Each structure stands twice: as structure tokens, then as C-alpha cells.
Amino acid sequence: MTADISKHALVPKHTKVSDSEKDKICAAHNINSMQLPKIFKEDPAISKLGVKAGDVIKIERHSKTAGVVSFYRVVIDE
């Protein structure tokens, strides 16, 4: 039996963003998606999201000082 780490209190929420949201993020920062920080497709936190290389993941972290902060990562094979 394996534990679902996405349910752990210390693992921030990971979600796959839509292609239109990915385009908005890149346009807002004047970058292409491959210039985002990377996350491996095999990362346990995203293993159940059904992602492929090139997808963008939104990571929502809770901060006592800033509230909810969003970070973005592009999925890579290796």
C-alpha cells in the first residue's frame, strides 16, 4: 500500500493549468513556458495528475504573511 502524498499537510496543492491559462501566464511575464522553473514528470506530487512534458503545474503554498502564493513549473521528462 502506498500513501497519497498529495494529502500530506506539508505538500502544497498542485494542479495542471489549462492551455489558455498557460498562455496568459507566459504573456504576462513575456516568457515562453520552457523558461519557467522545471518539475519532473515522475515527481510524486504530480504523479496522479496525468501530465506530459510541456504541461504547466500551478503550486499553491500557504504563507502566514502573504496568504496563498502561486508558483508555476513546466513539466519535463528528465
Coordinates of N, CA and C in Angstrom, one line a residue:
M1 N 0.8 -1.2 0.0 CA 0.0 0.0 0.0 C 0.9 1.2 0.0
T2 N 0.6 2.2 -0.9 CA 1.3 3.4 -0.9 C 0.5 4.6 -0.5
A3 N 1.1 5.5 0.2 CA 0.4 6.6 0.7 C 0.2 7.7 -0.4
D4 N -0.8 8.4 -0.4 CA -1.1 9.5 -1.3 C -0.5 10.8 -0.7
I5 N 0.7 11.1 -1.2 CA 1.4 12.3 -0.6 C 0.7 13.6 -0.8
S6 N -0.1 13.7 -1.8 CA -0.8 14.9 -2.0 C -1.8 15.3 -0.9
K7 N -2.1 14.3 0.0 CA -2.9 14.6 1.1 C -2.2 15.0 2.4
H8 N -0.8 15.0 2.3 CA 0.0 15.3 3.4 C -0.1 16.8 3.7
A9 N -0.1 17.2 4.9 CA -0.3 18.6 5.3 C 0.9 19.5 4.8
L10 N 2.1 19.0 4.6 CA 3.2 19.8 4.2 C 3.4 19.8 2.7
V11 N 2.6 19.1 1.9 CA 2.7 19.1 0.5 C 1.7 20.2 -0.1
P12 N 2.2 21.2 -0.8 CA 1.3 22.2 -1.3 C 0.4 21.6 -2.4
K13 N -0.7 22.3 -2.7 CA -1.6 21.9 -3.7 C -1.0 22.1 -5.1
H14 N -1.0 21.0 -5.9 CA -0.5 21.0 -7.3 C -1.7 20.8 -8.2
T15 N -1.8 21.6 -9.2 CA -2.9 21.5 -10.2 C -2.3 21.7 -11.6
K16 N -2.8 21.0 -12.6 CA -2.4 21.3 -14.0 C -3.2 22.4 -14.5
V17 N -2.6 23.4 -15.2 CA -3.3 24.5 -15.7 C -3.7 24.3 -17.2
S18 N -4.7 24.9 -17.6 CA -5.2 24.8 -19.0 C -4.3 25.5 -20.0
D19 N -4.4 25.1 -21.2 CA -3.5 25.7 -22.2 C -3.7 27.2 -22.3
S20 N -5.0 27.7 -22.1 CA -5.3 29.1 -22.2 C -4.7 29.8 -21.0
E21 N -4.7 29.2 -19.8 CA -4.1 29.8 -18.6 C -2.6 29.9 -18.8
K22 N -2.0 28.8 -19.4 CA -0.6 28.8 -19.6 C -0.2 29.9 -20.5
D23 N -0.9 30.2 -21.6 CA -0.6 31.3 -22.5 C -0.7 32.6 -21.8
K24 N -1.7 32.8 -20.9 CA -1.9 34.0 -20.1 C -0.7 34.3 -19.2
I25 N -0.2 33.2 -18.5 CA 0.9 33.3 -17.6 C 2.2 33.7 -18.4
C26 N 2.4 33.1 -19.5 CA 3.6 33.4 -20.3 C 3.5 34.8 -20.9
A27 N 2.4 35.2 -21.3 CA 2.2 36.6 -21.9 C 2.4 37.6 -20.8
A28 N 1.9 37.4 -19.6 CA 2.0 38.3 -18.5 C 3.5 38.6 -18.1
H29 N 4.3 37.5 -18.3 CA 5.7 37.6 -17.9 C 6.7 37.7 -19.0
N30 N 6.1 37.8 -20.3 CA 6.9 37.9 -21.5 C 7.9 36.8 -21.6
I31 N 7.5 35.6 -21.4 CA 8.4 34.4 -21.5 C 7.7 33.3 -22.3
N32 N 8.4 32.3 -22.6 CA 7.7 31.0 -23.1 C 7.8 30.0 -22.0
S33 N 6.9 29.0 -22.1 CA 6.8 28.1 -21.0 C 8.0 27.4 -20.6
M34 N 9.0 27.2 -21.5 CA 10.2 26.5 -21.2 C 11.1 27.3 -20.3
Q35 N 10.8 28.6 -20.1 CA 11.6 29.5 -19.3 C 11.2 29.4 -17.8
L36 N 10.1 28.7 -17.6 CA 9.6 28.5 -16.2 C 10.5 27.5 -15.5
P37 N 10.5 27.6 -14.1 CA 11.2 26.5 -13.4 C 10.7 25.2 -13.8
K38 N 11.5 24.1 -13.6 CA 11.1 22.8 -14.1 C 10.6 21.9 -12.9
I39 N 9.8 20.9 -13.3 CA 9.4 19.8 -12.4 C 9.4 18.5 -13.2
F40 N 10.0 17.5 -12.7 CA 10.0 16.2 -13.4 C 8.6 15.5 -13.4
K41 N 8.3 14.9 -14.6 CA 7.1 14.2 -14.8 C 6.9 13.1 -13.7
E42 N 7.9 12.6 -13.2 CA 7.9 11.5 -12.2 C 7.8 12.0 -10.8
D43 N 7.7 13.3 -10.6 CA 7.6 13.9 -9.2 C 6.4 13.3 -8.5
P44 N 6.6 12.8 -7.3 CA 5.4 12.2 -6.6 C 4.2 13.1 -6.4
A45 N 4.5 14.4 -6.3 CA 3.4 15.4 -6.0 C 2.5 15.5 -7.2
I46 N 2.9 15.2 -8.5 CA 2.1 15.3 -9.7 C 1.8 14.0 -10.4
S47 N 2.2 12.9 -9.8 CA 2.1 11.6 -10.4 C 0.6 11.3 -10.8
K48 N -0.3 11.8 -10.0 CA -1.7 11.4 -10.3 C -2.5 12.4 -11.2
L49 N -1.7 13.4 -11.7 CA -2.4 14.5 -12.5 C -2.5 14.2 -14.0
G50 N -1.8 13.1 -14.4 CA -1.8 12.7 -15.8 C -1.2 13.8 -16.7
V51 N 0.0 14.2 -16.3 CA 0.7 15.3 -17.0 C 1.7 14.7 -18.1
K52 N 2.0 15.5 -19.0 CA 3.0 15.2 -20.0 C 4.0 16.3 -20.1
A53 N 5.1 16.1 -20.8 CA 6.2 17.1 -20.9 C 5.5 18.3 -21.6
G54 N 5.9 19.5 -21.1 CA 5.3 20.8 -21.6 C 4.1 21.3 -20.9
D55 N 3.5 20.5 -20.1 CA 2.3 21.0 -19.3 C 2.9 21.9 -18.2
V56 N 2.0 22.8 -17.7 CA 2.4 23.7 -16.6 C 1.6 23.3 -15.4
I57 N 2.3 23.3 -14.3 CA 1.7 23.0 -13.0 C 1.7 24.2 -12.1
K58 N 0.5 24.5 -11.5 CA 0.4 25.6 -10.5 C 0.5 25.0 -9.1
I59 N 1.4 25.6 -8.3 CA 1.6 25.1 -7.0 C 1.2 26.2 -6.0
E60 N 0.2 25.9 -5.2 CA -0.3 26.9 -4.3 C 0.2 26.7 -2.9
R61 N 1.0 27.6 -2.3 CA 1.6 27.4 -1.0 C 0.9 28.4 -0.1
H62 N 0.7 28.0 1.2 CA 0.1 28.9 2.2 C 1.2 29.6 3.0
S63 N 1.1 30.9 3.1 CA 2.1 31.6 3.9 C 1.4 32.4 5.0
K64 N 1.9 32.5 6.2 CA 1.3 33.2 7.2 C 1.4 34.7 6.9
T65 N 2.3 35.2 6.2 CA 2.5 36.6 5.9 C 1.9 37.0 4.6
A66 N 1.9 36.2 3.6 CA 1.4 36.5 2.3 C 0.1 35.9 1.8
G67 N -0.5 35.0 2.7 CA -1.7 34.3 2.3 C -1.3 33.1 1.4
V68 N -2.1 33.0 0.3 CA -1.8 31.9 -0.7 C -1.0 32.5 -1.8
V69 N 0.2 31.8 -2.0 CA 1.1 32.3 -3.1 C 1.2 31.2 -4.1
S70 N 1.1 31.6 -5.4 CA 1.1 30.6 -6.5 C 2.5 30.7 -7.2
F71 N 2.9 29.5 -7.5 CA 4.2 29.3 -8.3 C 3.8 28.4 -9.5
Y72 N 4.6 28.5 -10.5 CA 4.4 27.7 -11.7 C 5.6 27.0 -12.1
R73 N 5.4 25.7 -12.6 CA 6.5 24.9 -13.1 C 6.1 24.2 -14.4
V74 N 7.1 24.0 -15.3 CA 6.8 23.3 -16.5 C 7.3 21.9 -16.3
V75 N 6.5 20.9 -16.8 CA 6.8 19.5 -16.7 C 7.8 19.1 -17.7
I76 N 8.9 18.4 -17.3 CA 9.9 17.9 -18.2 C 10.0 16.4 -18.0
D77 N 10.5 15.7 -19.0 CA 10.7 14.2 -18.9 C 11.9 13.9 -18.0
E78 N 13.1 14.5 -18.3 CA 14.3 14.3 -17.5 C 15.3 15.3 -17.7

